Short mmCIF file of C-alpha atoms in Angstrom, two decimals:
data_model
loop_
_atom_site.label_atom_id
_atom_site.label_comp_id
_atom_site.label_asym_id
_atom_site.label_seq_id
_atom_site.Cartn_x
_atom_site.Cartn_y
_atom_site.Cartn_z
CA MET A 20 43.85 146.95 194.63
CA LEU A 21 44.95 150.03 196.66
CA LEU A 22 45.50 147.52 199.69
CA CYS A 23 47.81 145.40 197.91
CA ASP A 24 45.50 142.76 197.70
CA TYR A 25 46.24 141.51 193.71
CA SER A 26 44.41 137.98 193.55
CA ALA A 27 41.07 139.67 195.16
CA ALA A 28 41.73 142.51 193.11
CA ALA A 29 41.45 141.35 190.43
CA GLU A 30 38.66 138.84 191.11
CA TYR A 31 36.22 141.34 192.29
CA ALA A 32 37.52 143.44 188.61
CA SER A 33 36.90 140.61 186.62
CA THR A 34 33.80 139.86 188.28
CA ALA A 35 32.83 143.34 188.13
CA ARG A 36 33.28 143.69 184.05
CA ALA A 37 31.78 140.30 183.46
CA ALA A 38 27.93 142.30 184.77
CA TYR A 39 29.06 145.57 183.13
CA ARG A 40 29.19 143.62 179.84
CA ALA A 41 26.44 141.91 180.23
CA ILE A 42 23.75 145.32 180.69
CA GLY A 43 26.27 147.30 178.54
CA ASP A 44 27.60 149.91 180.75
CA ARG A 45 30.92 150.76 178.81
CA ARG A 46 32.13 153.71 181.09
CA ALA A 47 32.23 151.38 183.56
CA GLU A 48 33.40 148.26 181.75
CA ALA A 49 36.58 151.01 181.19
CA ARG A 50 37.13 151.43 184.69
CA VAL A 51 37.34 148.17 185.80
CA GLU A 52 39.78 147.26 182.94
CA MET A 53 42.22 150.49 184.32
CA ILE A 54 41.76 148.53 187.77
CA LEU A 55 43.02 145.96 185.62
CA GLY A 56 46.04 146.84 184.38
CA ALA A 57 46.48 148.84 187.58
CA VAL A 58 47.01 145.08 189.06
CA ALA A 59 49.02 143.76 186.29
CA ARG A 60 51.31 146.96 186.53
CA GLU A 61 52.54 146.20 190.72
CA ARG A 62 52.91 142.82 189.79
CA ALA A 63 55.41 143.92 186.99
CA GLN A 64 53.23 142.27 184.40
CA TYR A 65 53.95 145.34 181.94
CA GLU A 66 52.39 143.94 178.84
CA ALA A 67 49.30 142.71 180.32
CA SER A 68 49.22 146.15 182.36
CA ALA A 69 49.09 148.06 178.65
CA ALA A 70 46.69 145.74 177.06
CA HIS A 71 43.77 146.13 179.89
CA LEU A 72 44.84 150.05 179.38
CA ASP A 73 44.65 150.15 175.57
CA LYS A 74 41.78 148.73 175.59
CA ALA A 75 39.96 151.50 178.43
CA ALA A 76 41.62 153.82 176.16
CA GLY A 77 39.25 152.64 173.08
CA ILE A 78 36.37 151.82 175.49
CA TYR A 79 36.26 155.53 176.34
CA VAL A 80 36.82 156.48 172.96
CA GLU A 81 34.07 155.05 171.64
CA CYS A 82 31.83 156.74 174.22
CA GLY A 83 32.81 159.96 173.34
CA ASP A 84 34.95 160.31 177.12
CA GLU A 85 38.33 162.69 176.61
CA LEU A 86 38.95 163.09 179.92
CA GLY A 87 38.75 159.28 180.49
CA GLU A 88 40.66 158.30 177.96
CA ALA A 89 43.18 160.80 178.73
CA ARG A 90 43.45 158.81 182.38
CA ALA A 91 44.05 155.55 180.27
CA VAL A 92 46.60 157.19 178.14
CA GLN A 93 48.38 158.67 181.37
CA LEU A 94 48.41 155.33 182.49
CA ARG A 95 49.88 153.61 179.97
CA GLY A 96 52.75 155.97 180.52
CA PHE A 97 52.95 155.44 183.95
CA THR A 98 53.51 151.54 183.11
CA ALA A 99 55.86 152.65 180.21
CA TRP A 100 58.53 153.94 182.57
CA LEU A 101 58.30 151.37 185.64
CA ALA A 102 59.14 149.08 182.43
CA GLY A 103 62.36 151.01 181.35
CA ASP A 104 60.77 152.45 178.40
CA PHE A 105 61.04 156.21 178.75
CA ASP A 106 60.68 157.55 175.55
CA ARG A 107 57.18 156.10 175.12
CA ALA A 108 56.55 156.81 177.86
CA GLU A 109 57.70 160.78 177.66
CA LEU A 110 55.64 161.29 174.23
CA ARG A 111 52.34 159.80 176.56
CA LEU A 112 53.05 161.87 179.18
CA ARG A 113 53.63 165.30 177.80
CA ALA A 114 50.22 164.98 175.59
CA CYS A 115 49.11 163.99 178.95
CA ARG A 116 49.89 167.12 180.45
CA ARG A 117 48.47 169.46 178.11
CA TRP A 118 45.16 167.39 177.18
CA PHE A 119 44.52 167.77 181.23
CA GLU A 120 45.40 171.44 181.82
CA ARG A 121 42.82 172.10 179.07
CA LEU A 122 40.36 169.47 180.68
CA GLY A 123 40.59 171.47 184.32
CA ASP A 124 41.26 168.15 185.82
CA ALA A 125 43.54 169.31 188.66
CA GLU A 126 45.10 166.08 190.42
CA ALA A 127 45.61 164.38 187.03
CA ALA A 128 47.85 167.23 185.84
CA ALA A 129 49.59 166.89 188.97
CA SER A 130 50.57 162.83 188.37
CA ALA A 131 51.57 163.81 184.60
CA LEU A 132 54.04 166.36 186.28
CA MET A 133 55.20 163.81 188.64
CA ASN A 134 55.47 160.99 186.28
CA LEU A 135 57.72 163.19 183.50
CA GLY A 136 59.29 163.31 186.66
CA ALA A 137 60.47 159.87 186.96
CA VAL A 138 60.70 159.77 183.75
CA ALA A 139 63.30 162.79 183.68
CA LEU A 140 65.23 161.35 186.68
CA TYR A 141 65.38 157.88 184.96
CA ARG A 142 67.03 159.47 181.85
CA GLY A 143 69.78 161.35 184.65
CA ASP A 144 68.40 165.06 184.22
CA THR A 145 68.45 165.68 187.59
CA ASP A 146 67.94 169.96 187.26
CA ARG A 147 64.68 168.63 185.47
CA ALA A 148 63.35 165.98 187.84
CA THR A 149 63.62 168.05 190.45
CA SER A 150 61.79 171.11 189.11
CA LEU A 151 58.83 168.76 187.46
CA LEU A 152 58.80 166.55 190.94
CA ASP A 153 58.77 170.21 193.25
CA ALA A 154 56.22 171.54 191.44
CA ALA A 155 53.78 167.94 191.43
CA LEU A 156 54.64 167.93 195.60
CA GLU A 157 52.96 170.96 195.94
CA ARG A 158 49.87 170.69 193.81
CA TYR A 159 49.77 167.29 195.49
CA ALA A 160 49.88 168.91 199.06
CA ALA A 161 47.32 171.93 197.95
CA LEU A 162 44.73 169.02 196.55
CA GLY A 163 45.72 167.15 199.98
CA PHE A 164 46.27 163.73 197.97
CA PRO A 165 48.52 161.72 200.24
CA GLU A 166 49.55 158.80 197.23
CA GLY A 167 50.76 161.15 195.70
CA VAL A 168 52.30 163.43 198.11
CA GLY A 169 54.09 159.94 199.46
CA TRP A 170 55.17 159.33 195.14
CA ALA A 171 56.91 162.78 195.40
CA HIS A 172 58.70 162.61 198.21
CA ASN A 173 59.91 158.79 196.88
CA LEU A 174 61.09 160.24 194.12
CA ARG A 175 62.50 163.22 195.06
CA GLY A 176 64.59 161.08 197.79
CA LEU A 177 66.24 158.88 194.64
CA VAL A 178 66.92 162.62 192.56
CA GLU A 179 68.97 163.70 196.24
CA LEU A 180 70.57 160.33 195.93
CA ARG A 181 72.01 160.23 192.35
CA THR A 182 73.57 163.66 193.36
CA GLY A 183 75.11 163.37 196.44
CA ARG A 184 73.36 164.27 199.03
CA ALA A 185 72.31 161.15 201.06
CA ASP A 186 70.51 163.16 204.04
CA ARG A 187 68.37 165.21 201.65
CA ALA A 188 67.09 161.73 200.18
CA GLU A 189 66.58 160.44 203.13
CA GLU A 190 64.54 163.39 204.46
CA HIS A 191 62.29 162.45 201.49
CA LEU A 192 62.19 159.30 202.06
CA ALA A 193 61.18 158.92 205.52
CA LEU A 194 58.01 161.17 204.38
CA SER A 195 57.21 158.71 201.75
CA LEU A 196 57.80 155.97 203.65
CA ALA A 197 55.22 157.67 206.70
CA THR A 198 52.51 158.69 204.21
CA HIS A 199 52.88 155.10 202.02
CA ARG A 200 52.58 152.98 205.86
CA LYS A 201 49.43 155.10 206.74
CA VAL A 202 47.58 154.58 203.29
CA GLY A 203 48.41 151.36 203.39
CA ASP A 204 50.47 151.22 200.11
CA ARG A 205 52.65 148.12 200.55
CA TRP A 206 54.50 148.28 197.13
CA ARG A 207 55.79 151.41 197.43
CA THR A 208 56.20 150.55 200.82
CA ALA A 209 59.02 147.74 199.67
CA SER A 210 60.30 150.17 197.15
CA VAL A 211 60.94 152.99 199.75
CA LEU A 212 62.56 150.39 201.98
CA GLU A 213 65.12 149.51 199.11
CA ALA A 214 65.76 153.28 198.46
CA LEU A 215 66.89 153.97 202.06
CA ALA A 216 69.03 150.61 202.22
CA GLU A 217 70.86 152.21 199.24
CA VAL A 218 71.04 155.63 201.43
CA HIS A 219 72.71 152.95 204.29
CA ARG A 220 74.50 150.57 202.44
CA ARG A 221 77.97 152.39 203.16
CA ASP A 222 78.03 153.78 206.52
CA ASP A 223 75.19 151.49 207.97
CA PRO A 224 75.48 147.59 205.76
CA THR A 225 74.02 145.95 208.58
CA ARG A 226 71.33 148.36 208.94
CA ALA A 227 70.74 148.79 204.96
CA ALA A 228 70.55 144.60 204.50
CA GLN A 229 67.79 144.39 207.04
CA LEU A 230 65.71 147.45 205.06
CA LEU A 231 66.75 145.13 202.29
CA ALA A 232 65.15 141.79 203.74
CA ASP A 233 62.15 144.18 205.23
CA ALA A 234 61.53 145.25 201.54
CA GLY A 235 61.96 141.37 199.88
CA ARG A 236 59.37 139.96 202.62
CA ILE A 237 57.02 142.38 201.58
CA ARG A 238 57.38 141.81 198.27
CA ASP A 239 56.92 138.06 198.75
CA GLU A 240 54.32 138.59 200.36
CA ILE A 241 51.99 140.55 197.97
CA GLY A 242 53.71 138.49 194.73
CA ALA A 243 55.22 141.74 193.39
CA PRO A 244 58.51 142.11 192.41
CA ILE A 245 60.45 144.92 192.52
CA PRO A 246 59.22 147.45 188.97
CA ALA A 247 61.84 147.37 186.26
CA CYS A 248 63.37 150.73 186.55
CA GLU A 249 64.35 150.20 190.27
CA ARG A 250 65.73 146.94 189.65
CA PRO A 251 69.38 147.72 188.99
CA ASP A 252 69.37 150.09 191.73
CA THR A 253 68.21 147.56 194.19
CA GLU A 254 70.41 144.78 192.30
CA ALA A 255 73.79 147.12 193.26
CA THR A 256 72.85 147.74 196.90
CA ALA A 257 72.28 143.75 197.62
CA ALA A 258 75.81 143.23 195.30
CA ALA A 259 77.22 145.65 197.00
CA LEU A 260 75.95 144.71 201.17
CA ARG A 261 76.82 141.10 200.11
CA ALA A 262 80.95 142.14 199.59
CA ALA A 263 80.59 144.07 202.24
CA LEU A 264 78.71 142.03 204.90
CA GLY A 265 79.32 137.90 203.09
CA ASP A 266 76.64 135.79 201.28
CA GLY A 267 74.95 135.11 205.15
CA THR A 268 73.56 138.30 204.56
CA PRO A 269 69.75 137.88 204.41
CA LEU A 270 68.91 139.27 201.27
CA PRO A 271 65.49 139.11 198.75
CA ALA A 272 66.66 137.27 196.72
CA ARG A 273 63.55 135.83 195.03
CA ALA A 274 61.78 139.56 195.43
CA LEU A 275 64.66 140.31 192.35
CA ILE A 276 62.61 137.63 190.20
CA PRO A 277 59.76 139.16 188.11
CA PRO A 278 56.78 136.38 188.25
CA VAL A 279 56.29 134.59 184.81
#
C-alpha cells in the first residue's frame, strides 16, 4: 500500500482479513480493515474507505482498544477532508487531538495537528493552517517520521501558494517532493507535482504543463485520481495552461476523472 501498488495491497489485505477472522484475531482484523480503508482512500473511493474505517473502529471498541479506536477515527477524519467534507473532518480530528495527547501517542498527535492544518487550509484560514502545520512539522522532525515531514511540507507549500508567496511555496514543495520520492510514495508525489505546476503556471507555463503531465502519468500508473479537495486547483491550473499554450498541451485529462 505504501508503494501505491493498490491492487496487490487489497488482495493481500483481503486474504489476511479472512485468515484473521478464521482464527478469531479481532485486533488484527481491525488493522487489516484500516489498510483496506487506506487503499480505498487513495483511490478516491471515499465511501468505501469510510466503511472500512468505521468497521475497524467498531472492532476496536469491542476489544476495548481505545488507541486503536482513536487511530481509526482519525483516519476517518483524514478521509473526510480529502473528500471535501471539512465540517465532519474537523469534529473528528479535534476529538482525536485531545484523545492522542491523553493517550501519549506522539506520532498520532502530530498527525492530528497536520490534518487539522489541512482543514484550516481548505477553509481559507491560512494563519491557523500555518500554526498547526508548523507544529506538526516540528513534531514529525523530532520523531524522525519522514512521511509526516513530507506531508507537512506539502501542505505548507499550499498555504504559501494561497498567500501569494510562490518562492516560499516552491521551497516547501521541493522538500516534500524529495521526501516522497525517497520513501516511494507516488500518490503524494503526483499531488506535489500538480502543486508545483500551479506555482509555475504563470512564469513558465511550458514547465508547468510538463509537471502536470508527469503527475498524470503517475496517476494513470497507480490508478489514483486527484483527491476531491485538490481537484479544483488542479483543474484551474490545467485550464489556465490550455489557454496559454493551446489545446495541444500534454495535460492529464484522464487523471481528472475518478474511478467508478
